[in-house]
GROMACS .gro file of C-alpha atoms in nm:
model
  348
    1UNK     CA    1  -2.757   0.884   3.488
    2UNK     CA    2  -3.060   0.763   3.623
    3UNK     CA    3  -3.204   0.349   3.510
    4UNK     CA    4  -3.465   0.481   3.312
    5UNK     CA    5  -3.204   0.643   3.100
    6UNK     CA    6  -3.054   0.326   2.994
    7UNK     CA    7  -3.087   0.303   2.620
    8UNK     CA    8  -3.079   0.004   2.443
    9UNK     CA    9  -3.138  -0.104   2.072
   10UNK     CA   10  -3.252   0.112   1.788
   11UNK     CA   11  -3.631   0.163   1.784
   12UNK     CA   12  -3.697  -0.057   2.075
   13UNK     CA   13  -3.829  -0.002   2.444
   14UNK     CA   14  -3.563   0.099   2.608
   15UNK     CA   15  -3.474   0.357   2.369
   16UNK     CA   16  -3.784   0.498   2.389
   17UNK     CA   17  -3.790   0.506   2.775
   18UNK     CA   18  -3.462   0.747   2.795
   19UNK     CA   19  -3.564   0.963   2.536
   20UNK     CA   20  -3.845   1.068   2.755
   21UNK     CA   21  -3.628   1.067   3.071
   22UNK     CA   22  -3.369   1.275   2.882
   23UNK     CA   23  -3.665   1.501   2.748
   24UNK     CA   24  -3.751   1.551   3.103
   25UNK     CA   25  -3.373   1.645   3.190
   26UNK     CA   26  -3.347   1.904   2.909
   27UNK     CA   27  -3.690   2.038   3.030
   28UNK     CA   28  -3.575   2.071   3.363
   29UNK     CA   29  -3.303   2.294   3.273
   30UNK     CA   30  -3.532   2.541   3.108
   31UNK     CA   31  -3.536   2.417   2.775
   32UNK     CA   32  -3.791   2.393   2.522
   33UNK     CA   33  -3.812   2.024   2.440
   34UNK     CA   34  -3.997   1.826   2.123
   35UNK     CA   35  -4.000   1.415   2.120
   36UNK     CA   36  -4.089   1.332   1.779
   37UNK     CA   37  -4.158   0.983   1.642
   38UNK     CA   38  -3.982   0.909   1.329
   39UNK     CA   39  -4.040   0.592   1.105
   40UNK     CA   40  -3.780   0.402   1.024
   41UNK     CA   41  -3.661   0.070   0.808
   42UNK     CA   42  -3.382  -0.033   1.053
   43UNK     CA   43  -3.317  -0.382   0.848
   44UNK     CA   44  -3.022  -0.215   0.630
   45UNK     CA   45  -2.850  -0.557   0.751
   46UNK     CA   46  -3.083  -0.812   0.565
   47UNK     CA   47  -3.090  -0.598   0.238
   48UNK     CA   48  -2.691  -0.592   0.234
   49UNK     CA   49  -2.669  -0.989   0.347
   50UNK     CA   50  -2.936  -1.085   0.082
   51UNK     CA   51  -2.729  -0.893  -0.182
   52UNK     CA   52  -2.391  -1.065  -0.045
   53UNK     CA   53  -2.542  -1.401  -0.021
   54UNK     CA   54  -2.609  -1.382  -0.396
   55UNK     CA   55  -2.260  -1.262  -0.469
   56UNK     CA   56  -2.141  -1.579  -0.307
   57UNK     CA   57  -2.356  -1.756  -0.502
   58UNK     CA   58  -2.340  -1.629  -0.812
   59UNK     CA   59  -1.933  -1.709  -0.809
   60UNK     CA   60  -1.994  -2.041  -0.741
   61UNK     CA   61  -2.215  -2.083  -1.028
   62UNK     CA   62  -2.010  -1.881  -1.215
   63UNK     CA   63  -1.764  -2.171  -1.274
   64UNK     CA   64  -1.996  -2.332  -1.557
   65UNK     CA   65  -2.239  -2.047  -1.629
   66UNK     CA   66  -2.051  -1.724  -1.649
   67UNK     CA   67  -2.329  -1.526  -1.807
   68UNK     CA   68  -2.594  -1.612  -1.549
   69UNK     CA   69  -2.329  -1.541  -1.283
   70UNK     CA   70  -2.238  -1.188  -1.397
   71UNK     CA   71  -2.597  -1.127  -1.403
   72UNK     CA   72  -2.658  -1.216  -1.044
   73UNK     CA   73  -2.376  -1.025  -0.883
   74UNK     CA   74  -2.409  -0.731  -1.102
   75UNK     CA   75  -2.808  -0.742  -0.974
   76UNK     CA   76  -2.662  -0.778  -0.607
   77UNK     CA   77  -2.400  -0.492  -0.668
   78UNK     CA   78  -2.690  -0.230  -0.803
   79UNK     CA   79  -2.961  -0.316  -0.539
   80UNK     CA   80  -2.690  -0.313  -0.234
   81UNK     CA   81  -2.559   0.077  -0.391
   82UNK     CA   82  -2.899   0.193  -0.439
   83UNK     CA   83  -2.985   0.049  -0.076
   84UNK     CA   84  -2.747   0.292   0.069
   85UNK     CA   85  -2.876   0.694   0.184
   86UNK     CA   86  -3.033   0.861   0.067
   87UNK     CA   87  -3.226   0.627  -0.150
   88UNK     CA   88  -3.236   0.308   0.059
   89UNK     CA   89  -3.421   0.158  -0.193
   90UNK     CA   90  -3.453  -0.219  -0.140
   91UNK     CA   91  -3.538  -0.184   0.242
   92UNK     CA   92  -3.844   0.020   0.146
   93UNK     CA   93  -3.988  -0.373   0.098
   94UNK     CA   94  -3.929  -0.425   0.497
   95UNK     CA   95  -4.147  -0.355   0.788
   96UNK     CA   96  -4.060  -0.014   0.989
   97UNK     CA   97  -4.023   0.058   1.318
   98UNK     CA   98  -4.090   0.421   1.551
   99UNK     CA   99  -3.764   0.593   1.679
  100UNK     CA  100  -3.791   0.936   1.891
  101UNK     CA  101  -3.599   1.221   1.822
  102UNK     CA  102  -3.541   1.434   2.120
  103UNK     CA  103  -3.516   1.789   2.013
  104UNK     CA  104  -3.443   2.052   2.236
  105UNK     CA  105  -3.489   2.453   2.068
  106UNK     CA  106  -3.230   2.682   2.144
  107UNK     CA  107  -3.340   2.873   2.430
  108UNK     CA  108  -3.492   3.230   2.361
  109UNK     CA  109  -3.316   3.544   2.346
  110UNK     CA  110  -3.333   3.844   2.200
  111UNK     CA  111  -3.223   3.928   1.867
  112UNK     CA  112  -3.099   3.662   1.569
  113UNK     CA  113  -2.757   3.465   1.549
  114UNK     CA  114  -2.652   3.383   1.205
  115UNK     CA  115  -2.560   3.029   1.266
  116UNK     CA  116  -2.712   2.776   1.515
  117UNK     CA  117  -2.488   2.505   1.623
  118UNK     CA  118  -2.653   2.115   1.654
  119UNK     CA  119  -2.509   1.928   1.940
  120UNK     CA  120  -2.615   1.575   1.853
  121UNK     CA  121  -2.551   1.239   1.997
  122UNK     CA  122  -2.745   0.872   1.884
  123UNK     CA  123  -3.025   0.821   2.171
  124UNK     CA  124  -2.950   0.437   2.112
  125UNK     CA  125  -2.659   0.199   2.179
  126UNK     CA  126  -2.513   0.057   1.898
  127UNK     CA  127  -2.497  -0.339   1.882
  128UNK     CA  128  -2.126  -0.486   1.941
  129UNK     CA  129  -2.093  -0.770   1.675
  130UNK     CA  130  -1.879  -0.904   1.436
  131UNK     CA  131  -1.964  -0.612   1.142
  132UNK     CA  132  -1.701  -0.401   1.419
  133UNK     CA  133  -1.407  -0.602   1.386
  134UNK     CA  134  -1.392  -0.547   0.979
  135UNK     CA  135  -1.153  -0.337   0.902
  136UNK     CA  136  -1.275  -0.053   0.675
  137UNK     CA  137  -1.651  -0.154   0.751
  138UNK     CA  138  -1.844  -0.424   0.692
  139UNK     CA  139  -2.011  -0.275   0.310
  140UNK     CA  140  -1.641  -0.187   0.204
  141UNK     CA  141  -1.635  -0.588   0.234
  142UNK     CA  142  -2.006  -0.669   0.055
  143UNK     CA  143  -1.960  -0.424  -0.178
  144UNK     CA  144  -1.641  -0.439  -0.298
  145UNK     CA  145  -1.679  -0.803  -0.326
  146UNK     CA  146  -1.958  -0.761  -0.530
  147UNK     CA  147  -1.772  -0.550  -0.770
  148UNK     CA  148  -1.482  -0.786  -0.760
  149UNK     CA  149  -1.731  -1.123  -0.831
  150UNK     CA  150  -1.870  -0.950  -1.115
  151UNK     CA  151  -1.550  -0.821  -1.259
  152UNK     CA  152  -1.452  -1.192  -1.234
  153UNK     CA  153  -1.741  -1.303  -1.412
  154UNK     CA  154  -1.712  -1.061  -1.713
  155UNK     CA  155  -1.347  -1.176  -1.742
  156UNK     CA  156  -1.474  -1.537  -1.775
  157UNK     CA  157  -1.736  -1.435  -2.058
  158UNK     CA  158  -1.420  -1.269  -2.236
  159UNK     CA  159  -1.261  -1.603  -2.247
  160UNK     CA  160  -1.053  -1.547  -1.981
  161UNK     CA  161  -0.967  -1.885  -1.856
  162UNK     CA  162  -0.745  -2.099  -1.550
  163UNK     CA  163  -0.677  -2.148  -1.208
  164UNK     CA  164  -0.529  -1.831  -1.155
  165UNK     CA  165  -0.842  -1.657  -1.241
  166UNK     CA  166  -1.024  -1.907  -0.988
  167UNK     CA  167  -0.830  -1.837  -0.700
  168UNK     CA  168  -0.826  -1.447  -0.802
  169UNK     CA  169  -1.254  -1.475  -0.777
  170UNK     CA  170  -1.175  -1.678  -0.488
  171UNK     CA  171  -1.068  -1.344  -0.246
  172UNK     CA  172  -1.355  -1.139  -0.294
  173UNK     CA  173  -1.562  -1.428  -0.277
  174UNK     CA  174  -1.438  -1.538   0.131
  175UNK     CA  175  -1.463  -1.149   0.186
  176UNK     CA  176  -1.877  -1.171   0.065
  177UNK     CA  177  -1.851  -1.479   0.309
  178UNK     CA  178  -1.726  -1.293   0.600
  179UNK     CA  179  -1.938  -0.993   0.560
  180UNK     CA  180  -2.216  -1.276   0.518
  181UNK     CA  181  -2.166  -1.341   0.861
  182UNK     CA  182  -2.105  -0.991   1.017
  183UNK     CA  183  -2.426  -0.863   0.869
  184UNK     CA  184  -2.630  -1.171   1.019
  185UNK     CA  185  -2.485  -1.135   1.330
  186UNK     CA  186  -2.643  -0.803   1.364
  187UNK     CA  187  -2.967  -0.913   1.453
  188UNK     CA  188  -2.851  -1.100   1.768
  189UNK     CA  189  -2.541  -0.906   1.897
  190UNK     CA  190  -2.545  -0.757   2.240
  191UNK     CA  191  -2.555  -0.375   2.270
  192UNK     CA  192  -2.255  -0.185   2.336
  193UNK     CA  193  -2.286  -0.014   2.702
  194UNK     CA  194  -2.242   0.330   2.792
  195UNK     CA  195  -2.399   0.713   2.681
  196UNK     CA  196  -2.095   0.903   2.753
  197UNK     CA  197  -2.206   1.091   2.407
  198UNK     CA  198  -2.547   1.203   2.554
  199UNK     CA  199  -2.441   1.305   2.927
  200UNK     CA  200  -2.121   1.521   2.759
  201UNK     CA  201  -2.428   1.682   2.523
  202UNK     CA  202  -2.649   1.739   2.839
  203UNK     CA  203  -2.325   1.867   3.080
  204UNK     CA  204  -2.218   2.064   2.777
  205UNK     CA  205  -2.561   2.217   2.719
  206UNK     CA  206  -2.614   2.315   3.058
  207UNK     CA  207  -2.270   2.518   3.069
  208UNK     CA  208  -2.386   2.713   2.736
  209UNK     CA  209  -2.751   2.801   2.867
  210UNK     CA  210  -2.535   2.956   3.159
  211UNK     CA  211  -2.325   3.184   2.948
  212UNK     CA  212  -2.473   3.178   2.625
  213UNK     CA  213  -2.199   3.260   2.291
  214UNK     CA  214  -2.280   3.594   2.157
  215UNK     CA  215  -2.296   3.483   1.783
  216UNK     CA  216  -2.436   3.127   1.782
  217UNK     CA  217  -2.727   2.962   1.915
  218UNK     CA  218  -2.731   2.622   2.053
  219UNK     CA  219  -2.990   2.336   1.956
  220UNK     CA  220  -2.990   1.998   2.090
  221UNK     CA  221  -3.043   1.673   1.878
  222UNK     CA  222  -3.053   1.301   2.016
  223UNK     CA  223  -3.138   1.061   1.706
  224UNK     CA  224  -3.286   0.788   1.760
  225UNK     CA  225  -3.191   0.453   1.536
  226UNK     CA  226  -2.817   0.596   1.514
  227UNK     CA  227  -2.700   0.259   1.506
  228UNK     CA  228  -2.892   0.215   1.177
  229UNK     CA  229  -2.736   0.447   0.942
  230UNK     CA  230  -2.860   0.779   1.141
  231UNK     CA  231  -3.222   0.708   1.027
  232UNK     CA  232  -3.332   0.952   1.320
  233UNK     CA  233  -3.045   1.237   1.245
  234UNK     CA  234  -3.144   1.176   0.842
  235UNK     CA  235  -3.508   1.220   0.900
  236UNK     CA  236  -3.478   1.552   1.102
  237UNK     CA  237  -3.179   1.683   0.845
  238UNK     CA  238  -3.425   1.666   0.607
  239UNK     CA  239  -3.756   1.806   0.760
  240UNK     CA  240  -3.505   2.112   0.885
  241UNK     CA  241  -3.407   2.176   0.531
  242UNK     CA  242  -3.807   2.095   0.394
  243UNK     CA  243  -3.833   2.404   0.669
  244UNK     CA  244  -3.581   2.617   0.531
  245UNK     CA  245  -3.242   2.534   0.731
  246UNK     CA  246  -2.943   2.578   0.477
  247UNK     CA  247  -2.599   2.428   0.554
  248UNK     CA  248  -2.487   2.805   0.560
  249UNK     CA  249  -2.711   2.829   0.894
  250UNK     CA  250  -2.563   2.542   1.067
  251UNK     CA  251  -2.260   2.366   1.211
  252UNK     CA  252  -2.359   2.043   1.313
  253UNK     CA  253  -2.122   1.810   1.633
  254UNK     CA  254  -2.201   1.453   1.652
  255UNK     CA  255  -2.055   1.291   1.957
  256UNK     CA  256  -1.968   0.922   1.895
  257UNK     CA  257  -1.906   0.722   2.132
  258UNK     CA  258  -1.534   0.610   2.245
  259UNK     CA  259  -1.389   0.382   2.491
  260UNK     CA  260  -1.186   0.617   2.737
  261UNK     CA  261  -0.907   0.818   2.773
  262UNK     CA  262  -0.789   1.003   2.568
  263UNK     CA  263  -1.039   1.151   2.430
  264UNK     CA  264  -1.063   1.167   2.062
  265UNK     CA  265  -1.166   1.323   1.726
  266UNK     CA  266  -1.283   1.022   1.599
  267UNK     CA  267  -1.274   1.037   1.255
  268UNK     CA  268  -1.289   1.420   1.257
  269UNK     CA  269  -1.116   1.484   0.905
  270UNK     CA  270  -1.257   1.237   0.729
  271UNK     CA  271  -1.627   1.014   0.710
  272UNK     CA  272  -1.807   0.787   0.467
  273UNK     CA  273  -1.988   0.454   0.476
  274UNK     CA  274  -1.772   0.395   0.143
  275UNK     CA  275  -1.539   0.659   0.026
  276UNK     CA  276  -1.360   0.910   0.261
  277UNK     CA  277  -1.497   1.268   0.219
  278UNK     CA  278  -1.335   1.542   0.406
  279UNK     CA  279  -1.550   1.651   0.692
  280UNK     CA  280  -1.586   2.054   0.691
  281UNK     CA  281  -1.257   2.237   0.693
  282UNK     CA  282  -1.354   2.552   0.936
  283UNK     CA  283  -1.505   2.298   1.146
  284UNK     CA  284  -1.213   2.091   1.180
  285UNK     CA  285  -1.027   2.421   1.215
  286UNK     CA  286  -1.207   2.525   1.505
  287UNK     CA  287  -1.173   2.175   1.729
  288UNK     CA  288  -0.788   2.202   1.654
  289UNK     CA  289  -0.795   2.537   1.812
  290UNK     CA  290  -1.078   2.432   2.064
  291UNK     CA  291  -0.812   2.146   2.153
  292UNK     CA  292  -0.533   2.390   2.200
  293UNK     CA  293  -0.762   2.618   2.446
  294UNK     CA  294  -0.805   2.296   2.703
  295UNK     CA  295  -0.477   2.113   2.647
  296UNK     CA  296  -0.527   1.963   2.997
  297UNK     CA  297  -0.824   1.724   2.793
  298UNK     CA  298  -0.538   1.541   2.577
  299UNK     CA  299  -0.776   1.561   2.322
  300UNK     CA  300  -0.576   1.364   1.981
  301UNK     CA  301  -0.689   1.378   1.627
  302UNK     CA  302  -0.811   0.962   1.545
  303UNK     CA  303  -0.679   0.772   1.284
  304UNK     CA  304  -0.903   0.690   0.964
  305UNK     CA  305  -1.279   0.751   0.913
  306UNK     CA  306  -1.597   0.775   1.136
  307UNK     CA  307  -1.859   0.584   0.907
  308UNK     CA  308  -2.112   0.719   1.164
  309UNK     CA  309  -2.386   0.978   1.164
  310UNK     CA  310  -2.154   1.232   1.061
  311UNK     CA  311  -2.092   1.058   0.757
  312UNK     CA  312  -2.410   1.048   0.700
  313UNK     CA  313  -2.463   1.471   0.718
  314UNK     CA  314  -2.142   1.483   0.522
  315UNK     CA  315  -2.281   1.331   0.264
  316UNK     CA  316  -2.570   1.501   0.260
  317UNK     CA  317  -2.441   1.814   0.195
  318UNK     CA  318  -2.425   1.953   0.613
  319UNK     CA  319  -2.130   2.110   0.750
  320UNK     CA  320  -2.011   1.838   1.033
  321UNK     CA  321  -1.740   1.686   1.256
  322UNK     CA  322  -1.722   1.384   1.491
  323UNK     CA  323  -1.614   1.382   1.810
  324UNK     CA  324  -1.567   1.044   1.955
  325UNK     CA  325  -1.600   1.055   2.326
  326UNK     CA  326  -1.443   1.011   2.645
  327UNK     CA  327  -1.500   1.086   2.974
  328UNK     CA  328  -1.860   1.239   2.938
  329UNK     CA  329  -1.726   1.586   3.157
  330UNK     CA  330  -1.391   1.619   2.960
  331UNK     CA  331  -1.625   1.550   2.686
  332UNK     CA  332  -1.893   1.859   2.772
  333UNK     CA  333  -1.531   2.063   2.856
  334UNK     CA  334  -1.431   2.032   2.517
  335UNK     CA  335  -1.794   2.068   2.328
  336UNK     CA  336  -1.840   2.411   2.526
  337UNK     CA  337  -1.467   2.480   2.401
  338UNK     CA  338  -1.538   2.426   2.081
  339UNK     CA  339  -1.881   2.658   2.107
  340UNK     CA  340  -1.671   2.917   2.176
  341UNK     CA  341  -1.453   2.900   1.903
  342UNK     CA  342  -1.740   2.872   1.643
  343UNK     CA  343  -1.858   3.193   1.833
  344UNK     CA  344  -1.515   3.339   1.723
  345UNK     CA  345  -1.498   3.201   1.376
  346UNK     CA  346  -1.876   3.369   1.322
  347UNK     CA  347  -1.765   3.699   1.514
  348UNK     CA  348  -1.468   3.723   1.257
   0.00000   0.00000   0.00000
């Protein structure tokens, strides 16, 4: 990987430099590439903090004015849900920012395939702060304190009364306080090093223009601002489907990325920023097999959830799975192993 495809933060210079060095790699290889700029409120952080700042608050006032503190955290609780995707409501008040989605066509061939399978990766590196080391996620913290808070205010306006119900407010009220801190720290946390994700999509890619599946074709999708709720793979979900792309067209692969050996479905069953959906069954059927066809890879299932991009198609109604990545060529080995048993699954 060459310097000027060192990414960096979402919508900022650096990303923008490798998206147009990886453009140039994809066109290189003989496909037809798009960069599209995509506008984007990346501040999801300040709406969330703003919303659990006032939770904290309104417990503390909560004490002598129960009323005026249900009012407050219940406020907090509905703006921070209706700040989530799709609607992302509150941050329509903040300034946005250009990401670059680099889109790369499957390449042409004759005849139609009934599905075409997205190959996606984020084009930026995601910051490495404190909102990581929350178990769960950082909004399982804001939120559900929220809920909590206000729950603990209505029982004070129903004459609920004590010390027991003070140090019961008193939990989700140092969780609002930690997620306080995780979502302000946000803004000045380093970036987390490394595009294993993109190089295994571009190694992977490469091998499939060679020897094409039969059944399936191939497109290639680096989102920009991936590290902000998947504003880039959002925006281009939705402009495909304003175009006439169906979930019963596609089969979408984000590659997340990992930390090393061995390589892993991160999260591959199961995504959400909140609740866990189920990720989509034949999908998740076909990397089991796809891991059974390279067994040399090691490739193991991940505990938990990816709260990712791939939550983000899940919940969105697009048929998806995560991969969290390794070693960027065991990586492409198992992509173009999983390619072929889509190919397979479609033939059948």
């Amino acid at each position: 990987m060459t310097v000027t495809e060192q990414s960096g933060p979402a919508a900022g210079d650096a990303e923008r430099r490798a998206a147009i060095a990886r453009a140039g790699r994809l066109r290189a290889a003989g496909r037809e590439v798009r960069i599209t700029t995509v506008w984007v409120r990346t501040a999801w952080w300040l709406v969330q903090a703003l919303c659990a700042a006032a939770g904290v608050g309104a417990s503390v006032v909560s004490v002598a004015h129960p009323i005026i503190g249900a009012a407050v955290a219940g406020g907090a609780l509905l703006i921070a849900l209706t700040d989530l995707p799709p609607l992302a409501l509150a941050r329509r008040l903040t300034f946005a920012r250009a990401t670059e989605n680099v889109v790369a066509a499957p390449p042409d061939r004759a005849g139609e395939r009934p599905v075409v399978l997205v190959l996606t990766a984020s084009g930026d590196l995601p910051r490495r702060g404190l909102r990581q080391r929350l178990p769960g996620g950082v909004l399982r913290w804001s939120i559900g304190g929220l809920a909590l808070v206000t729950a603990c205010c209505g029982g004070r306006i129903g004459g609920v009364d004590g010390t027991w119900i003070g140090l019961l407010q008193l939990v989700p009220t140092l969780a609002l306080l930690a997620a306080l801190l995780a979502l302000l720290d946000e803004a000045v946390a380093d970036v987390q090093p490394g595009d294993t994700a993109v190089e295994a999509i571009l190694l992977a890619a490469r091998e499939l223009d060679a020897d094409p599946p039969t059944q399936i074709d191939v497109a290639i999708l680096l989102a920009g601002a991936g590290d902000r709720q998947a504003a880039g793979l959002r925006a281009w979900l939705a402009a495909r489907r304003a175009r006439g792309l169906t979930p019963a067209d596609a089969a979408i692969v984000h590659v997340e990325r990992g930390s090393g050996q061995p390589l892993e479905l991160g999260g591959w069953e199961r995504g959400g920023l909140l609740l866990g959906g189920r990720l989509h069954p034949q999908l998740i059927t076909a990397a089991r097999q796809a891991a059974g066809r390279e067994p040399a890879l090691r490739a193991v299932r991940a505990a938990g959830r990816t709260q990712g991009p791939a939550a983000q198609a899940c919940s969105a109604g697009w048929p998806v799975i995560a991969v969290k990545a390794g070693d960027g060529a065991e990586t492409s080995a198992f992509l173009v192993a999983l390619a072929r048993e889509l190919d397979d699954l479609v033939k059948r």
